[in-house]
PDB file of C-alpha atoms in Angstrom:
ATOM      1  CA  UNK A  13      36.591 -65.037  38.380  1.00 93.00           C
ATOM      2  CA  UNK A  14      35.441 -65.606  41.982  1.00 95.00           C
ATOM      3  CA  UNK A  15      32.084 -65.496  43.870  1.00 97.00           C
ATOM      4  CA  UNK A  16      31.278 -64.108  47.348  1.00 97.00           C
ATOM      5  CA  UNK A  17      28.299 -63.136  49.327  1.00 97.00           C
ATOM      6  CA  UNK A  18      27.161 -59.507  48.765  1.00 97.00           C
ATOM      7  CA  UNK A  19      27.207 -57.074  51.669  1.00 97.00           C
ATOM      8  CA  UNK A  20      25.144 -53.963  52.035  1.00 97.00           C
ATOM      9  CA  UNK A  21      27.842 -51.712  50.891  1.00 96.00           C
ATOM     10  CA  UNK A  22      27.926 -53.345  47.596  1.00 96.00           C
ATOM     11  CA  UNK A  23      24.419 -52.033  46.632  1.00 96.00           C
ATOM     12  CA  UNK A  24      25.560 -49.562  44.127  1.00 95.00           C
ATOM     13  CA  UNK A  25      27.639 -52.009  42.186  1.00 94.00           C
ATOM     14  CA  UNK A  26      24.731 -54.541  42.302  1.00 94.00           C
ATOM     15  CA  UNK A  27      22.280 -51.755  40.937  1.00 92.00           C
ATOM     16  CA  UNK A  28      24.678 -50.837  38.341  1.00 93.00           C
ATOM     17  CA  UNK A  29      24.719 -54.546  37.097  1.00 91.00           C
ATOM     18  CA  UNK A  30      21.012 -54.516  37.243  1.00 89.00           C
ATOM     19  CA  UNK A  31      20.611 -51.215  35.311  1.00 88.00           C
ATOM     20  CA  UNK A  32      23.137 -52.426  32.627  1.00 86.00           C
ATOM     21  CA  UNK A  33      21.358 -55.766  32.257  1.00 83.00           C
ATOM     22  CA  UNK A  34      18.048 -54.206  31.912  1.00 83.00           C
ATOM     23  CA  UNK A  35      19.537 -51.908  29.113  1.00 84.00           C
ATOM     24  CA  UNK A  36      20.988 -54.997  27.450  1.00 79.00           C
ATOM     25  CA  UNK A  37      17.687 -56.710  27.542  1.00 76.00           C
ATOM     26  CA  UNK A  38      16.039 -53.764  25.708  1.00 79.00           C
ATOM     27  CA  UNK A  39      18.667 -53.519  23.133  1.00 81.00           C
ATOM     28  CA  UNK A  40      18.113 -57.273  22.266  1.00 76.00           C
ATOM     29  CA  UNK A  41      14.402 -56.816  21.944  1.00 76.00           C
ATOM     30  CA  UNK A  42      13.321 -57.923  25.348  1.00 69.00           C
ATOM     31  CA  UNK A  43      10.950 -55.013  26.395  1.00 72.00           C
ATOM     32  CA  UNK A  44       8.809 -56.948  28.780  1.00 70.00           C
ATOM     33  CA  UNK A  45      11.314 -58.405  31.494  1.00 72.00           C
ATOM     34  CA  UNK A  46      12.420 -56.187  34.467  1.00 72.00           C
ATOM     35  CA  UNK A  47      10.222 -53.305  34.210  1.00 70.00           C
ATOM     36  CA  UNK A  48       8.556 -50.786  36.620  1.00 72.00           C
ATOM     37  CA  UNK A  49      11.620 -50.620  38.760  1.00 73.00           C
ATOM     38  CA  UNK A  50      12.069 -54.311  39.273  1.00 76.00           C
ATOM     39  CA  UNK A  51      14.244 -55.531  40.710  1.00 84.00           C
ATOM     40  CA  UNK A  52      14.411 -52.801  43.258  1.00 88.00           C
ATOM     41  CA  UNK A  53      17.197 -51.527  45.602  1.00 91.00           C
ATOM     42  CA  UNK A  54      14.969 -52.509  48.513  1.00 94.00           C
ATOM     43  CA  UNK A  55      14.431 -56.028  47.129  1.00 90.00           C
ATOM     44  CA  UNK A  56      18.139 -56.390  46.524  1.00 93.00           C
ATOM     45  CA  UNK A  57      18.884 -55.114  50.037  1.00 96.00           C
ATOM     46  CA  UNK A  58      16.619 -57.674  51.421  1.00 96.00           C
ATOM     47  CA  UNK A  59      18.241 -60.455  49.425  1.00 95.00           C
ATOM     48  CA  UNK A  60      21.574 -59.458  50.917  1.00 97.00           C
ATOM     49  CA  UNK A  61      20.202 -59.369  54.315  1.00 97.00           C
ATOM     50  CA  UNK A  62      18.787 -62.981  53.788  1.00 96.00           C
ATOM     51  CA  UNK A  63      22.258 -64.330  52.552  1.00 96.00           C
ATOM     52  CA  UNK A  64      20.909 -64.883  48.968  1.00 97.00           C
ATOM     53  CA  UNK A  65      22.764 -62.357  46.996  1.00 97.00           C
ATOM     54  CA  UNK A  66      26.233 -63.067  45.396  1.00 98.00           C
ATOM     55  CA  UNK A  67      28.843 -61.145  43.356  1.00 97.00           C
ATOM     56  CA  UNK A  68      30.978 -62.437  40.490  1.00 96.00           C
ATOM     57  CA  UNK A  69      34.267 -60.396  40.677  1.00 95.00           C
ATOM     58  CA  UNK A  70      37.892 -60.432  39.754  1.00 91.00           C
ATOM     59  CA  UNK A  71      40.679 -58.466  41.223  1.00 91.00           C
ATOM     60  CA  UNK A  72      38.158 -56.580  43.366  1.00 88.00           C
ATOM     61  CA  UNK A  73      36.148 -55.614  40.235  1.00 91.00           C
ATOM     62  CA  UNK A  74      32.525 -56.610  40.284  1.00 94.00           C
ATOM     63  CA  UNK A  75      31.128 -58.032  37.047  1.00 95.00           C
ATOM     64  CA  UNK A  76      27.859 -59.494  37.801  1.00 95.00           C
ATOM     65  CA  UNK A  77      25.159 -60.191  40.643  1.00 96.00           C
ATOM     66  CA  UNK A  78      22.769 -63.168  41.266  1.00 97.00           C
ATOM     67  CA  UNK A  79      20.608 -64.653  43.931  1.00 96.00           C
ATOM     68  CA  UNK A  80      21.032 -68.344  44.829  1.00 98.00           C
ATOM     69  CA  UNK A  81      18.525 -69.802  47.116  1.00 96.00           C
ATOM     70  CA  UNK A  82      18.330 -73.432  48.223  1.00 96.00           C
ATOM     71  CA  UNK A  83      14.755 -74.322  48.912  1.00 94.00           C
ATOM     72  CA  UNK A  84      11.241 -74.075  47.897  1.00 92.00           C
ATOM     73  CA  UNK A  85      10.180 -71.208  45.514  1.00 94.00           C
ATOM     74  CA  UNK A  86       6.466 -70.648  45.683  1.00 94.00           C
ATOM     75  CA  UNK A  87       6.349 -69.725  41.885  1.00 94.00           C
ATOM     76  CA  UNK A  88       7.578 -73.200  41.141  1.00 96.00           C
ATOM     77  CA  UNK A  89       4.847 -75.081  42.998  1.00 95.00           C
ATOM     78  CA  UNK A  90       2.674 -75.192  39.794  1.00 95.00           C
ATOM     79  CA  UNK A  91       4.091 -75.927  36.402  1.00 97.00           C
ATOM     80  CA  UNK A  92       2.053 -76.151  33.117  1.00 96.00           C
ATOM     81  CA  UNK A  93       2.762 -77.836  29.902  1.00 96.00           C
ATOM     82  CA  UNK A  94       5.388 -80.023  31.323  1.00 96.00           C
ATOM     83  CA  UNK A  95       6.838 -81.336  34.630  1.00 97.00           C
ATOM     84  CA  UNK A  96       9.902 -80.821  36.709  1.00 97.00           C
ATOM     85  CA  UNK A  97      12.667 -83.525  36.489  1.00 97.00           C
ATOM     86  CA  UNK A  98      12.250 -84.445  40.129  1.00 96.00           C
ATOM     87  CA  UNK A  99      10.546 -83.345  43.287  1.00 95.00           C
ATOM     88  CA  UNK A 100      13.705 -83.247  45.350  1.00 96.00           C
ATOM     89  CA  UNK A 101      15.010 -80.241  47.299  1.00 96.00           C
ATOM     90  CA  UNK A 102      16.459 -77.693  44.768  1.00 97.00           C
ATOM     91  CA  UNK A 103      18.355 -74.566  44.456  1.00 97.00           C
ATOM     92  CA  UNK A 104      16.955 -71.433  42.391  1.00 97.00           C
ATOM     93  CA  UNK A 105      18.970 -68.809  40.618  1.00 97.00           C
ATOM     94  CA  UNK A 106      17.418 -65.500  40.316  1.00 94.00           C
ATOM     95  CA  UNK A 107      18.156 -62.028  38.977  1.00 91.00           C
ATOM     96  CA  UNK A 108      21.514 -62.654  37.192  1.00 92.00           C
ATOM     97  CA  UNK A 109      22.705 -59.337  36.029  1.00 92.00           C
ATOM     98  CA  UNK A 110      26.154 -58.550  34.456  1.00 92.00           C
ATOM     99  CA  UNK A 111      27.680 -55.161  33.910  1.00 91.00           C
ATOM    100  CA  UNK A 112      28.801 -56.365  30.439  1.00 86.00           C
ATOM    101  CA  UNK A 113      32.516 -55.980  31.511  1.00 90.00           C
ATOM    102  CA  UNK A 114      33.326 -59.663  31.284  1.00 88.00           C
ATOM    103  CA  UNK A 115      32.379 -62.607  29.262  1.00 90.00           C
ATOM    104  CA  UNK A 116      31.137 -65.826  30.558  1.00 92.00           C
ATOM    105  CA  UNK A 117      29.566 -64.720  33.752  1.00 93.00           C
ATOM    106  CA  UNK A 118      26.364 -66.644  33.173  1.00 93.00           C
ATOM    107  CA  UNK A 119      28.118 -69.872  32.472  1.00 94.00           C
ATOM    108  CA  UNK A 120      30.458 -69.294  35.551  1.00 96.00           C
ATOM    109  CA  UNK A 121      27.337 -68.475  37.699  1.00 96.00           C
ATOM    110  CA  UNK A 122      25.424 -71.493  36.626  1.00 95.00           C
ATOM    111  CA  UNK A 123      28.393 -73.848  36.957  1.00 95.00           C
ATOM    112  CA  UNK A 124      29.300 -72.610  40.387  1.00 97.00           C
ATOM    113  CA  UNK A 125      25.637 -72.910  41.623  1.00 97.00           C
ATOM    114  CA  UNK A 126      25.460 -76.440  40.288  1.00 96.00           C
ATOM    115  CA  UNK A 127      28.640 -77.247  42.020  1.00 96.00           C
ATOM    116  CA  UNK A 128      27.058 -76.171  45.243  1.00 96.00           C
ATOM    117  CA  UNK A 129      23.821 -78.001  44.897  1.00 96.00           C
ATOM    118  CA  UNK A 130      23.368 -80.313  41.951  1.00 95.00           C
ATOM    119  CA  UNK A 131      19.613 -79.810  41.448  1.00 97.00           C
ATOM    120  CA  UNK A 132      18.887 -76.301  40.069  1.00 97.00           C
ATOM    121  CA  UNK A 133      15.670 -74.694  38.783  1.00 97.00           C
ATOM    122  CA  UNK A 134      15.613 -71.373  36.994  1.00 96.00           C
ATOM    123  CA  UNK A 135      13.098 -69.487  34.884  1.00 95.00           C
ATOM    124  CA  UNK A 136      13.440 -66.717  32.289  1.00 92.00           C
ATOM    125  CA  UNK A 137      11.104 -64.743  30.137  1.00 88.00           C
ATOM    126  CA  UNK A 138      10.338 -66.085  26.569  1.00 89.00           C
ATOM    127  CA  UNK A 139      11.838 -62.827  25.190  1.00 84.00           C
ATOM    128  CA  UNK A 140      15.262 -63.511  26.848  1.00 85.00           C
ATOM    129  CA  UNK A 141      16.669 -65.459  24.158  1.00 86.00           C
ATOM    130  CA  UNK A 142      20.241 -65.073  25.130  1.00 84.00           C
ATOM    131  CA  UNK A 143      19.591 -66.519  28.618  1.00 89.00           C
ATOM    132  CA  UNK A 144      17.620 -69.570  26.964  1.00 93.00           C
ATOM    133  CA  UNK A 145      20.808 -70.255  24.791  1.00 94.00           C
ATOM    134  CA  UNK A 146      23.195 -70.260  27.792  1.00 93.00           C
ATOM    135  CA  UNK A 147      20.770 -72.512  29.757  1.00 95.00           C
ATOM    136  CA  UNK A 148      20.372 -75.174  26.968  1.00 95.00           C
ATOM    137  CA  UNK A 149      24.150 -74.969  26.183  1.00 95.00           C
ATOM    138  CA  UNK A 150      24.748 -75.899  29.772  1.00 95.00           C
ATOM    139  CA  UNK A 151      22.458 -78.862  29.856  1.00 94.00           C
ATOM    140  CA  UNK A 152      19.323 -77.183  31.522  1.00 96.00           C
ATOM    141  CA  UNK A 153      16.231 -78.813  30.155  1.00 96.00           C
ATOM    142  CA  UNK A 154      13.007 -76.870  29.381  1.00 97.00           C
ATOM    143  CA  UNK A 155      10.364 -78.320  31.583  1.00 97.00           C
ATOM    144  CA  UNK A 156       7.288 -76.202  31.143  1.00 97.00           C
ATOM    145  CA  UNK A 157       5.943 -72.817  32.001  1.00 97.00           C
ATOM    146  CA  UNK A 158       5.580 -71.182  35.483  1.00 97.00           C
ATOM    147  CA  UNK A 159       3.921 -68.021  36.654  1.00 93.00           C
ATOM    148  CA  UNK A 160       5.921 -65.515  38.784  1.00 88.00           C
ATOM    149  CA  UNK A 161       4.256 -63.490  41.569  1.00 83.00           C
ATOM    150  CA  UNK A 162       2.795 -60.814  39.119  1.00 81.00           C
ATOM    151  CA  UNK A 163       1.047 -63.601  37.169  1.00 84.00           C
ATOM    152  CA  UNK A 164       3.177 -63.332  34.004  1.00 87.00           C
ATOM    153  CA  UNK A 165       4.574 -66.679  32.389  1.00 93.00           C
ATOM    154  CA  UNK A 166       8.151 -67.731  32.493  1.00 94.00           C
ATOM    155  CA  UNK A 167       9.881 -70.545  30.770  1.00 96.00           C
ATOM    156  CA  UNK A 168      10.925 -73.000  33.475  1.00 97.00           C
ATOM    157  CA  UNK A 169      14.275 -75.034  33.267  1.00 97.00           C
ATOM    158  CA  UNK A 170      15.910 -77.567  35.343  1.00 98.00           C
ATOM    159  CA  UNK A 171      19.149 -79.415  35.652  1.00 97.00           C
ATOM    160  CA  UNK A 172      19.877 -82.320  37.842  1.00 96.00           C
ATOM    161  CA  UNK A 173      22.828 -84.550  38.669  1.00 89.00           C
ATOM    162  CA  UNK A 174      22.070 -87.627  36.775  1.00 75.00           C
ATOM    163  CA  UNK A 175      25.294 -89.651  37.507  1.00 62.00           C
ATOM    164  CA  UNK A 176      23.468 -92.009  39.808  1.00 50.00           C
ATOM    165  CA  UNK A 177      20.690 -92.909  37.231  1.00 45.00           C
TER     166      UNK A 177
END
């Protein structure tokens, strides 16, 4: 598998991944996350414009999309029932969505992002058990609870490169 930045002409494949991921969430009991049209095509086009959106693909076939942003996330400024592992500059992974046609895309995504910037924060809904299992398996530590822009809580995870400690 490979990763590249998305282009506006990729939007249909991106939205297909998002729609499939939303359906898989519903089938696994997560009725709360990604509702009311979120994430929208408009939001994803803005993410592409800003250079934050990426595709996971192989032989020209797209399997997943995600946003990777290095820098402050306003939703992460306040954490409850815990603390971040450090206060240094970090990368954030958002909106990972797979079309279900390939196994291991979450692991591939998280490992690639960590290789790009070894201080990563990510959040997920408490109902997203599959995502929590992947994060914990890959060494992400549960740090507390953050609130996203609509005010709903998310479990906050963090992974740092601790080779120097």
